[in-house]
CSV table of C-alpha atoms and ligand atoms in Angstrom, one decimal:
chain,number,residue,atom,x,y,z
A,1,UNK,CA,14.7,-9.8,-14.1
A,2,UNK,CA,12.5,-7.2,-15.4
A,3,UNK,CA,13.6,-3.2,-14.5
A,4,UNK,CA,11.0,-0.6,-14.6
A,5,UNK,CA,12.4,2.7,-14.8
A,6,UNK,CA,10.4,5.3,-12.9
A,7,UNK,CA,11.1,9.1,-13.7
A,8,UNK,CA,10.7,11.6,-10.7
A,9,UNK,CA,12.0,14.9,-9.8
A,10,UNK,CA,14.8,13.9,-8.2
A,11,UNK,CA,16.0,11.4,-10.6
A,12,UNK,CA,15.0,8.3,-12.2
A,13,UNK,CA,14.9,4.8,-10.2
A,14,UNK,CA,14.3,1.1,-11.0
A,15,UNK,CA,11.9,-1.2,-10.0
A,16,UNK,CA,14.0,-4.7,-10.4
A,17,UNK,CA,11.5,-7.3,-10.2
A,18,UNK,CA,12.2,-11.3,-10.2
A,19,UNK,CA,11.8,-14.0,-7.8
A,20,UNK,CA,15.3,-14.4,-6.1
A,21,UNK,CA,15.7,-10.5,-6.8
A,22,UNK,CA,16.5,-9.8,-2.8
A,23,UNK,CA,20.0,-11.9,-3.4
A,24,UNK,CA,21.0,-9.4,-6.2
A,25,UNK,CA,20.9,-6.5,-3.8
A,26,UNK,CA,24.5,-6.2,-3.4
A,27,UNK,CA,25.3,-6.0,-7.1
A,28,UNK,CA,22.5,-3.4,-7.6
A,29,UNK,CA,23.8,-1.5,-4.4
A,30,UNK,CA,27.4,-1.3,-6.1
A,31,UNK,CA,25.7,0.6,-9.4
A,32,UNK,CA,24.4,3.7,-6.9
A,33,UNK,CA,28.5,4.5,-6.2
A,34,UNK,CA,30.5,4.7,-3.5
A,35,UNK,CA,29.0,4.7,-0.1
A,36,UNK,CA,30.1,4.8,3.3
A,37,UNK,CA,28.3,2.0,4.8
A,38,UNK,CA,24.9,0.2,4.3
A,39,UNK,CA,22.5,0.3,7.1
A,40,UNK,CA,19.2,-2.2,6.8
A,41,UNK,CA,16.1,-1.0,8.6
A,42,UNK,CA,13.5,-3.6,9.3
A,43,UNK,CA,11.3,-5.0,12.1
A,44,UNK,CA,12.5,-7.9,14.0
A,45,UNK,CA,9.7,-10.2,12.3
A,46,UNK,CA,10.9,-9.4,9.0
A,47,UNK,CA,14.8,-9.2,9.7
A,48,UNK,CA,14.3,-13.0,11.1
A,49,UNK,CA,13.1,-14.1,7.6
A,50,UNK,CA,14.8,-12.1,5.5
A,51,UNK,CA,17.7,-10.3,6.8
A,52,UNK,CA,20.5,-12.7,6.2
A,53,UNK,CA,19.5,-12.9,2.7
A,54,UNK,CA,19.4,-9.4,1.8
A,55,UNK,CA,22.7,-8.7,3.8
A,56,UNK,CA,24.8,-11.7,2.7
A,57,UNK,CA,27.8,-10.3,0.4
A,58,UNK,CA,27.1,-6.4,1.4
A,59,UNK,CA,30.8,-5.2,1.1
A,60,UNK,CA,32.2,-4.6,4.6
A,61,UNK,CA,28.4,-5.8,6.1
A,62,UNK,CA,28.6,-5.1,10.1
A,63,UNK,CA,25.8,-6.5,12.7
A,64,UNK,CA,25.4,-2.9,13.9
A,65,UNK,CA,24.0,-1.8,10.7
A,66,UNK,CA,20.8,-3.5,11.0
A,67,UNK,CA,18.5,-0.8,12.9
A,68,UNK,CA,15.4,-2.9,14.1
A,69,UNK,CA,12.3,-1.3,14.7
A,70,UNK,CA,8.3,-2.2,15.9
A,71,UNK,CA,6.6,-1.9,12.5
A,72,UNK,CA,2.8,-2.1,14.4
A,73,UNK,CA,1.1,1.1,12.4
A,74,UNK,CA,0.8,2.2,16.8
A,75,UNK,CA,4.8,2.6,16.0
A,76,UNK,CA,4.7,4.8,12.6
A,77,UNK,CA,5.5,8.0,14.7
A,78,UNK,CA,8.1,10.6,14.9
A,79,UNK,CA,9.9,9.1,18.1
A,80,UNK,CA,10.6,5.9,16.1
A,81,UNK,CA,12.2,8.1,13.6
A,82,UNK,CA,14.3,9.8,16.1
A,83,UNK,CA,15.2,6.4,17.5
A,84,UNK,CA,16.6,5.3,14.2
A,85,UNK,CA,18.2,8.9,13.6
A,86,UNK,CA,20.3,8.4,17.1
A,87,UNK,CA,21.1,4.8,16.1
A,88,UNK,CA,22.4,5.8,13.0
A,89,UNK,CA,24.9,8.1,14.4
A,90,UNK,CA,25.9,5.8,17.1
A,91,UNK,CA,26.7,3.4,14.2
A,92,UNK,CA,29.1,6.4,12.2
A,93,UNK,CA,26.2,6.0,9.5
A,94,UNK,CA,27.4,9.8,7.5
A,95,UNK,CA,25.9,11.5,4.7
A,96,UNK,CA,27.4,8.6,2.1
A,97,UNK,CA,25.7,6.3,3.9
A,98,UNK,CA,22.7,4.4,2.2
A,99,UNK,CA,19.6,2.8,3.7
A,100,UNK,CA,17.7,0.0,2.5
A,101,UNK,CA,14.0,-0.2,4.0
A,102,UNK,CA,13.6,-3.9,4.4
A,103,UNK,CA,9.9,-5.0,5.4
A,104,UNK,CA,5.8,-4.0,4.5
A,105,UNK,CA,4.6,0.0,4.3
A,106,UNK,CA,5.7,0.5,7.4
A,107,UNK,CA,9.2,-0.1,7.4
A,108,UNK,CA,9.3,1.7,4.3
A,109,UNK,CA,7.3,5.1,5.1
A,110,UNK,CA,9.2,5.5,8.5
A,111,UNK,CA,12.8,4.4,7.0
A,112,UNK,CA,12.0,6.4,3.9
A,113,UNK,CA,11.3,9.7,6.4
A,114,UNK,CA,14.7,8.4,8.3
A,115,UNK,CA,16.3,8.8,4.9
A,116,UNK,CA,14.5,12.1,4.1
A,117,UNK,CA,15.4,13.4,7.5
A,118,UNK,CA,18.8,12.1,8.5
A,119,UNK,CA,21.5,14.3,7.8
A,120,UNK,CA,18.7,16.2,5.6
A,121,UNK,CA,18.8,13.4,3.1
A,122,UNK,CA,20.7,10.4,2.7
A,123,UNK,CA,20.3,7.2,-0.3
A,124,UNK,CA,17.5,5.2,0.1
A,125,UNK,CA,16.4,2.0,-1.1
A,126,UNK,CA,13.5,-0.3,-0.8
A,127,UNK,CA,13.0,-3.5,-0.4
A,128,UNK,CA,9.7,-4.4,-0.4
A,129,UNK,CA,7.9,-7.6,1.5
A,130,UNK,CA,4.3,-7.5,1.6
A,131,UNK,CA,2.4,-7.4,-1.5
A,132,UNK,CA,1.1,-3.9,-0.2
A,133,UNK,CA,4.8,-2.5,-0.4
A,134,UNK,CA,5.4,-4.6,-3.6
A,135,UNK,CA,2.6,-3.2,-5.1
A,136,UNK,CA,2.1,0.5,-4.1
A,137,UNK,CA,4.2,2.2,-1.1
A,138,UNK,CA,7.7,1.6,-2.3
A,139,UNK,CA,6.5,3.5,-5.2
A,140,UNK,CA,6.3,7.1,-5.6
A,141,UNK,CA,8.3,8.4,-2.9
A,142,UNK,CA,5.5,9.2,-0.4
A,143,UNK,CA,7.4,8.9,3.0
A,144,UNK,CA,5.9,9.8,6.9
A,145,UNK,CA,4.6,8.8,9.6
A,146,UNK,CA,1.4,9.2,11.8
A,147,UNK,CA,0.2,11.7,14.3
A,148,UNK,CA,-2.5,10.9,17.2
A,149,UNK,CA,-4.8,13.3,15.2
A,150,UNK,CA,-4.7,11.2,12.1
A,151,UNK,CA,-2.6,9.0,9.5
A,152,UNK,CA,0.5,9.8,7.4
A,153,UNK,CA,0.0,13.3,8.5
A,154,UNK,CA,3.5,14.4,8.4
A,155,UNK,CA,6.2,13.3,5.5
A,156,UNK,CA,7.9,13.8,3.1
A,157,UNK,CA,7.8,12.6,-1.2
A,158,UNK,CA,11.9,11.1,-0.7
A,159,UNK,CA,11.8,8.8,-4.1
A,160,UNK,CA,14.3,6.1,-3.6
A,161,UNK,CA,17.8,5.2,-5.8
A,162,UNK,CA,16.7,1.6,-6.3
A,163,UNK,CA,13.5,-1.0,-5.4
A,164,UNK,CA,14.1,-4.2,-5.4
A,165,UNK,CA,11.1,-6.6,-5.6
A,166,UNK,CA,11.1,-10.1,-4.4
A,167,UNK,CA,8.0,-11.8,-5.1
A,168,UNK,CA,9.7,-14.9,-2.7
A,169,UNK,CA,9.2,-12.7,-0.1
A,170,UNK,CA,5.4,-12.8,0.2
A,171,UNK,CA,5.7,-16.8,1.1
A,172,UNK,CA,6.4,-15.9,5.1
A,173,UNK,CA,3.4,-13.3,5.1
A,174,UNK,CA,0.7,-14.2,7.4
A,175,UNK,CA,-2.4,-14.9,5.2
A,176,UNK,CA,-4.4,-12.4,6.3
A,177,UNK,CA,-1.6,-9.9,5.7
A,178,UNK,CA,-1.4,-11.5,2.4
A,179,UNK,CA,-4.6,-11.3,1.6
A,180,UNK,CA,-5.5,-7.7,2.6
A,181,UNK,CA,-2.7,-6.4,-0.1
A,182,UNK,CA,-5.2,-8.2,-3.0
A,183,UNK,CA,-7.6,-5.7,-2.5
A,184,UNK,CA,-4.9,-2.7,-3.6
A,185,UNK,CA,-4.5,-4.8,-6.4
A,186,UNK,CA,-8.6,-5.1,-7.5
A,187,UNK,CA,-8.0,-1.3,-7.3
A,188,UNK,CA,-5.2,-1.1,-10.1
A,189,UNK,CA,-7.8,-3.2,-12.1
A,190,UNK,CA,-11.0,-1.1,-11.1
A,191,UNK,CA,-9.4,2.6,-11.6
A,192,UNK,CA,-7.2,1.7,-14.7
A,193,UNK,CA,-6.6,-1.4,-16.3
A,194,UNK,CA,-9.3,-3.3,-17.6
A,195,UNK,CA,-7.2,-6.5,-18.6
A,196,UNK,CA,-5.9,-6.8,-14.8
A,197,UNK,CA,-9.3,-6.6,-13.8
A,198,UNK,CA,-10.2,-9.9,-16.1
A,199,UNK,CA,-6.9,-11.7,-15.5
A,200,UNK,CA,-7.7,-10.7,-11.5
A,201,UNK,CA,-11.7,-12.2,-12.0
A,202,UNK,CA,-9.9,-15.5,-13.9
A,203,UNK,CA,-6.8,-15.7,-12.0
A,204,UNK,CA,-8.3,-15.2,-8.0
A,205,UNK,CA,-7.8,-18.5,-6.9
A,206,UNK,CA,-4.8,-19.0,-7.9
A,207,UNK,CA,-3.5,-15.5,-6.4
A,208,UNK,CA,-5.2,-16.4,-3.2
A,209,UNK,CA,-2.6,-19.6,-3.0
A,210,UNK,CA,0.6,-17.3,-3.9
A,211,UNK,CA,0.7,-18.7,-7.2
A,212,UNK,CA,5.0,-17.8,-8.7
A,213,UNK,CA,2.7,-17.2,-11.9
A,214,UNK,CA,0.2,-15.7,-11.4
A,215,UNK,CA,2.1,-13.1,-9.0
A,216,UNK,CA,4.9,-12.4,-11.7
A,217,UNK,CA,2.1,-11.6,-13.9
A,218,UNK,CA,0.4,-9.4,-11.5
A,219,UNK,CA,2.9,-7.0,-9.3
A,220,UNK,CA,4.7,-6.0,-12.1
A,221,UNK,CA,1.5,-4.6,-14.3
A,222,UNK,CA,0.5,-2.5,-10.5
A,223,UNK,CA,4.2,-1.3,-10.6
A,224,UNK,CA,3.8,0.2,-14.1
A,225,UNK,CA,0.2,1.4,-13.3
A,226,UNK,CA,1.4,3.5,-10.5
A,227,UNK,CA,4.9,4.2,-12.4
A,228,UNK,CA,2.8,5.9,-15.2
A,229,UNK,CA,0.1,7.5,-12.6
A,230,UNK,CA,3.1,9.1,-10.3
A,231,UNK,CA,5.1,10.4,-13.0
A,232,UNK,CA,2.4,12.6,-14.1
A,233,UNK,CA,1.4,13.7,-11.0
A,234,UNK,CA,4.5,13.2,-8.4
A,235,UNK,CA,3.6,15.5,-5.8
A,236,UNK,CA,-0.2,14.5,-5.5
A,237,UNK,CA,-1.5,17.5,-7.3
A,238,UNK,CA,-4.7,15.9,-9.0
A,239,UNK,CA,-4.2,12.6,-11.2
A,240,UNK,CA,-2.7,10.5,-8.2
A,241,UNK,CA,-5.6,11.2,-6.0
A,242,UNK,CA,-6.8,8.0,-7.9
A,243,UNK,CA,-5.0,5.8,-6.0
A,244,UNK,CA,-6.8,6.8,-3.3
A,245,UNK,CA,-9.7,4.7,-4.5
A,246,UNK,CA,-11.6,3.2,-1.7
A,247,UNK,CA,-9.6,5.4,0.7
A,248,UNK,CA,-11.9,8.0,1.4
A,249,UNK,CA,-15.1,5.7,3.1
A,250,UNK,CA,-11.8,2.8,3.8
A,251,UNK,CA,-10.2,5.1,6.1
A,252,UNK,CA,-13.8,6.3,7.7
A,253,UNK,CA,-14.1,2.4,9.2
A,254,UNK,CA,-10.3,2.3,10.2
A,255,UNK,CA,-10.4,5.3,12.0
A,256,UNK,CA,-13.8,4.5,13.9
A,257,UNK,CA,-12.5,1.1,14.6
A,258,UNK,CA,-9.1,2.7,16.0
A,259,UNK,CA,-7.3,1.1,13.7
A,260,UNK,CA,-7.7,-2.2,15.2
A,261,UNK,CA,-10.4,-4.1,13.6
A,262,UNK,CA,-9.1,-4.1,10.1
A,263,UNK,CA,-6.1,-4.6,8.2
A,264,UNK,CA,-5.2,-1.0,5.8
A,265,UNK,CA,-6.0,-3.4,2.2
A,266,UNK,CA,-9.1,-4.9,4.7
A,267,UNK,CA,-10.6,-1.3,4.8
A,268,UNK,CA,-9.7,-0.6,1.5
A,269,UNK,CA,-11.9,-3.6,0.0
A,270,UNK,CA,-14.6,-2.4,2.3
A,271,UNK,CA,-14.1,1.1,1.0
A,272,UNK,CA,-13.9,-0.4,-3.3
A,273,UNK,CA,-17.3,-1.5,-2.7
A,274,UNK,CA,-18.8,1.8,-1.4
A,275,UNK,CA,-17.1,4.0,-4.1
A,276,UNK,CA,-18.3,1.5,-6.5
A,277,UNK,CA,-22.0,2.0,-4.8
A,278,UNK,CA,-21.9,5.7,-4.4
A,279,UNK,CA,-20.6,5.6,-8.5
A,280,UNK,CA,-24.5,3.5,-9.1
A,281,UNK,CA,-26.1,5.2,-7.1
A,282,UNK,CA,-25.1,8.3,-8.7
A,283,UNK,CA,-25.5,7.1,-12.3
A,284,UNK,CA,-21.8,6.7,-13.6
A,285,UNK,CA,-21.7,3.5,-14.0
A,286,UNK,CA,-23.4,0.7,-14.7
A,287,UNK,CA,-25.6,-1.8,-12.9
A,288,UNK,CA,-23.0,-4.9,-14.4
A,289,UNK,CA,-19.7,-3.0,-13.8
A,290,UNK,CA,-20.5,-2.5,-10.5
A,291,UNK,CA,-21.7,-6.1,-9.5
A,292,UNK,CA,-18.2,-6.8,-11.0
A,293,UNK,CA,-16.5,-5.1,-8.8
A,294,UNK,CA,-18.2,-6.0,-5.7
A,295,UNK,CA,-18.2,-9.9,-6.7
A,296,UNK,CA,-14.1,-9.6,-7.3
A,297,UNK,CA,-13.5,-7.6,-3.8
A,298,UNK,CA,-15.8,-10.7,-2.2
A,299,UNK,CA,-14.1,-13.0,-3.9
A,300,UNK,CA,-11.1,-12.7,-1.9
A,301,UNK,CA,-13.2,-13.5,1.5
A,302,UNK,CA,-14.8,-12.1,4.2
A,303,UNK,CA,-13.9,-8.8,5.9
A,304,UNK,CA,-14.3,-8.2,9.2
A,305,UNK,CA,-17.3,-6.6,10.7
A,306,UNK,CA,-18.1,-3.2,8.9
A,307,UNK,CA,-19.4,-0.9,12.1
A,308,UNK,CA,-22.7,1.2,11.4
A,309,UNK,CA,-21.8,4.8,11.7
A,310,UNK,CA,-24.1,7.7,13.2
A,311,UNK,CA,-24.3,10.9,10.7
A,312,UNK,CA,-22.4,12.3,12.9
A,313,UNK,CA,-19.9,10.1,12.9
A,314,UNK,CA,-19.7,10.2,9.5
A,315,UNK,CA,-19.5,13.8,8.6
A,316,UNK,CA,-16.7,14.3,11.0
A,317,UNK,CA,-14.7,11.3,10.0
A,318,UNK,CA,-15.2,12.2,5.8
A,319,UNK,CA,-15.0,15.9,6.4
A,320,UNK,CA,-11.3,14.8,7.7
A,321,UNK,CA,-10.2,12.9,4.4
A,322,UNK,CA,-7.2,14.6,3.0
A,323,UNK,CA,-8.8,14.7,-0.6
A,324,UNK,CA,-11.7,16.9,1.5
A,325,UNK,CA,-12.3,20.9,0.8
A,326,UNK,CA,-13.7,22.8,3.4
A,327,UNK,CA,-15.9,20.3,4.7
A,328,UNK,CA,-16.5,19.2,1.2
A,329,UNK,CA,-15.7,15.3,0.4
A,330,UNK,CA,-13.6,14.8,-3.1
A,331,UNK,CA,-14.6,11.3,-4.3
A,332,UNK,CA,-12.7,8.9,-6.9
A,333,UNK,CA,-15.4,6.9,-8.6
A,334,UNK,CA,-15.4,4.5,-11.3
A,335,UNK,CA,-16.9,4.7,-14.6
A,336,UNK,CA,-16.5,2.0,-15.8
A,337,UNK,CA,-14.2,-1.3,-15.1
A,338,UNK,CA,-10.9,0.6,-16.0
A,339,UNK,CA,-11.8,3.8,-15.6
A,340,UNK,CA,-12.8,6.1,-13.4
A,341,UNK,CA,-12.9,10.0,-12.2
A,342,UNK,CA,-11.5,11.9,-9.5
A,343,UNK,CA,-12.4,15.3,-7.0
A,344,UNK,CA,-16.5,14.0,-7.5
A,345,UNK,CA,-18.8,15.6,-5.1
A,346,UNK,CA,-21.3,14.1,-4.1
A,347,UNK,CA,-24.9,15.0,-2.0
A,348,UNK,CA,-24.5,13.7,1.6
A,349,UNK,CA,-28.2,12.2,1.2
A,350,UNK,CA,-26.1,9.5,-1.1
A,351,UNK,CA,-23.4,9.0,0.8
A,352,UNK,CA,-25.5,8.7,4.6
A,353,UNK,CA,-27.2,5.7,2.7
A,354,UNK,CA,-24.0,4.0,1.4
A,355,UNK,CA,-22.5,4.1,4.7
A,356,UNK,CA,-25.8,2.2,6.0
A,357,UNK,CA,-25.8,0.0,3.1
A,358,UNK,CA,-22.2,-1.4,3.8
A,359,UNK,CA,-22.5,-3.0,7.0
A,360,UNK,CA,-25.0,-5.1,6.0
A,361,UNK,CA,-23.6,-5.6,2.5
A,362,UNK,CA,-20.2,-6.9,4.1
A,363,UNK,CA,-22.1,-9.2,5.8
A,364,UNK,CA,-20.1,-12.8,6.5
A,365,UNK,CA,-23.2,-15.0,5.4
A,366,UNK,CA,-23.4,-12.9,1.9
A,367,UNK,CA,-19.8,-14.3,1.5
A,368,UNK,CA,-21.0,-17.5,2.3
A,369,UNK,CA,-23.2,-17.4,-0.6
A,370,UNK,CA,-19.7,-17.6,-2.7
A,371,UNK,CA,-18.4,-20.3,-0.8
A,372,UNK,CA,-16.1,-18.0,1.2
A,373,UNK,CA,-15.5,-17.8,4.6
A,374,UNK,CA,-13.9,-15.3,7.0
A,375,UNK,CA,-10.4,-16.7,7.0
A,376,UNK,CA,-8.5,-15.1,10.5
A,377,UNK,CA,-5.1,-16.9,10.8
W,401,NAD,P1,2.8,-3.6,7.4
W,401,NAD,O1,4.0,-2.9,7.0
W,401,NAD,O2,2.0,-3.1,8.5
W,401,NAD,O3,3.2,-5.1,7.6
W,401,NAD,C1,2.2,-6.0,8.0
W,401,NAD,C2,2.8,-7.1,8.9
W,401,NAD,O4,3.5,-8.0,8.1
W,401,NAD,C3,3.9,-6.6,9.9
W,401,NAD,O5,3.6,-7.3,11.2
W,401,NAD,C4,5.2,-7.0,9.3
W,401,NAD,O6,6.2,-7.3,10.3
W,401,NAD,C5,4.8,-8.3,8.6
W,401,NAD,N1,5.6,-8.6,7.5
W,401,NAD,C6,6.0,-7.8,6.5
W,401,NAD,N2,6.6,-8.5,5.5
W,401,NAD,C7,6.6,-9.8,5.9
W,401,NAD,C8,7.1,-11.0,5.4
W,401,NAD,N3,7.6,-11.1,4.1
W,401,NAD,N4,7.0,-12.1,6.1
W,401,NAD,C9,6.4,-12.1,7.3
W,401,NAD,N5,5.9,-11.0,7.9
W,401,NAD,C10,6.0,-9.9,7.2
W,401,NAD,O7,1.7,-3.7,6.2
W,401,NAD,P2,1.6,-3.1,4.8
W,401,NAD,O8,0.2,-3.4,4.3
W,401,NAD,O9,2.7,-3.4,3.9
W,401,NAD,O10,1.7,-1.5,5.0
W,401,NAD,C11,0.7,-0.7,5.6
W,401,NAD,C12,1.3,0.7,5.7
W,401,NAD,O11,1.7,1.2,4.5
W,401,NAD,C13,0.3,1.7,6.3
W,401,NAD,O12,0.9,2.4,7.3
W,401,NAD,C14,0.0,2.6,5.1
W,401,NAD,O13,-0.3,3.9,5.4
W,401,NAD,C15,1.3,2.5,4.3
W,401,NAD,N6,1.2,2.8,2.9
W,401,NAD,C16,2.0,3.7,2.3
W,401,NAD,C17,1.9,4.0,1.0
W,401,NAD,C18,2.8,5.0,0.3
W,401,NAD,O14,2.6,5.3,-0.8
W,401,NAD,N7,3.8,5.4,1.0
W,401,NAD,C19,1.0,3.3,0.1
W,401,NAD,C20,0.2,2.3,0.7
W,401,NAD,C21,0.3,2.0,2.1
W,402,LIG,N1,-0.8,5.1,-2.2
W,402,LIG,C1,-1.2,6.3,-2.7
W,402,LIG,C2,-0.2,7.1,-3.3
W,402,LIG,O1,1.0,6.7,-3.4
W,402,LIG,O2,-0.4,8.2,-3.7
């Protein structure tokens, strides 16, 4: 089992990461003290793989203390959150009460805002099960949920006691699902760890088949990148804006496509590859880095179709990004394979002919070239 201790403001937590790691819950859950009950929250697909392994041996473990809930991101709102709140009462759930977030970035950002909101604060652990989770949002204590006017617009930072990390878990993941968290980890590798990046280029094939080895070697380096990037910067002040890497142009295409057409890590590759164009275009790095980048992010597959967007369009949906400044965009661009830079602006002249480039770019048959295919399943 390998702990990683991450400091935050409202204590220190650990990461405990190993494959079997969900069956040591209750153990871990004993170290936190005395509570009055422990309540899982999960989604119903997630609870019927996993739920009677995490809740096997939970001291005094009751049915009504798992609080299902839709985990479709049409379902991140406040009234899910309320839902869970009056659940939680009817179930005698008090202020020594702790709540594990069992399931993908979902689960976690609306339990985590349950836990930050419930009684005004109540323990909260995660336990996270898509390689998105494992990887990034159980990490850092960014909690919410969505509005109709845009994503994770209202929230919380609620760090939790304890994360456990089950790399076991990913095996019932739809591969599409599984797939789409591989892009967050290219970005790890891109903004700053240039060994990831070559174990990642090396090591793709096997990662795309789950490998137990290559995964071990993998989630925990992400966890200790953004360990060491959220420590620094906890409440989103400056240096963590570099996990937002491919965000800014990732959350463009989600947003125009309704969030239907794409997966979160889906938009997120589409959105590595601009910033990495927009960082060549620009002159900050070079013409080899940035084929790099763009060959790993295809090596995973096809994405779907990237929609052209009218200047318009495009203006309106950047001008939105929360890393923007009165009107002005705030980009995180690499320098180099490992490195990159943070609140860049840029000319919109640049940026109009990225966004044209991409669609094209992202083009199935260009993955074809690699020997990839669009794989849907
Ligand atoms: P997700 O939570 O939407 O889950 C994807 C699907 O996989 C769901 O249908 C879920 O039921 C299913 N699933 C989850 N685990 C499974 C398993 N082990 N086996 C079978 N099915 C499983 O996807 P995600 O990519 O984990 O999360 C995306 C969300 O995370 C977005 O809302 C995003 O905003 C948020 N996020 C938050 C942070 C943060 O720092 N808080 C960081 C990154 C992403
Ligand atoms: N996933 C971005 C962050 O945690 O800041």
């Amino acid at each position: 089992m390998t702990a990683i201790r991450i400091c935050s403001a409202a204590g220190a937590y650990d990461v405990h990461f190993s494959r079997g790691a969900i069956r040591r819950l209750p153990p871990l859950l004993e170290r936190l003290g005395d509570s009055s009950g422990v309540y899982v929250l999960s989604s119903p697909r997630v609870w019927r793989h996993w739920g009677a392994a995490v809740t096997k041996n939970i001291r005094g473990w009751r049915g009504n203390r798992a609080i299902l809930f839709d985990d479709a991101e049409s379902a991140k709102r406040l009234a899910t959150v309320e839902q869970i709140a009056r659940k939680l009462i009817r179930a005698g759930a008090d202020r020594d009460a702790i709540l594990v977030a069992l399931g993908g970035g979902v689960v976690g950002d609306v339990a985590g805002f349950a836990a930050a909101t419930y009684l005004r604060g109540v323990r909260l652990v995660h336990v996270p099960t898509t390689l998105v989770a494992q990887v990034d949002s159980s990490i850092g204590g960014k909690t919410g949920v969505d509005l109709p006017e845009g994503k994770n617009l209202l929230g919380a930072f609620y760090p939790p006691k304890l994360v456990i990390t089950d790399p076991d878990t990913l095996h019932t993941l739809p591969q599409r699902e599984y797939r789409s968290g591989l892009y967050e980890v290219i970005k790890y590798g891109v903004i700053a760890d240039r060994e990831l990046f070559a174990y990642l280029v090396r090591h793709m094939p096997a990662l795309l088949g789950r490998d137990p080895r290559a995964l071990a070697w993998v989630i925990p380096r992400c966890i200790r990148i953004k360990a060491r990037v959220v420590q620094k910067d906890e409440r989103d002040g400056g240096l963590r804006q570099i996990l937002n890497f491919g965000h800014t142009l990732g959350h463009a295409f989600e947003t125009a496509t309704n969030y239907r057409r794409f997966l979160h890590g889906e938009a997120v590759g589409v959105g590595l590859c601009g910033a990495t164009l927009l960082a060549l275009v620009s002159e900050r790095i070079s013409v080899k880095e940035a084929a790099g980048i763009i060959y790993l992010v295809q090596s995973i597959g096809a994405v779907p179709a990237v929609p052209e967007l009218s200047r318009g369009q495009l203006h309106k949906l950047l001008s939105s990004d929360k890393k923007s400044r009165k009107g002005s965009v705030r980009w995180v661009l690499p320098r180099q394979i490992g490195k990159c830079e943070w609140g860049v602006e840029l000319p919109w002249t640049l940026v109009e002919k990225v966004a044209r480039a991409l669609p094209l770019m992202m083009r199935e048959e260009n993955f074809g070239i690699m020997g990839m295919r669009r794989g849907r399943k």
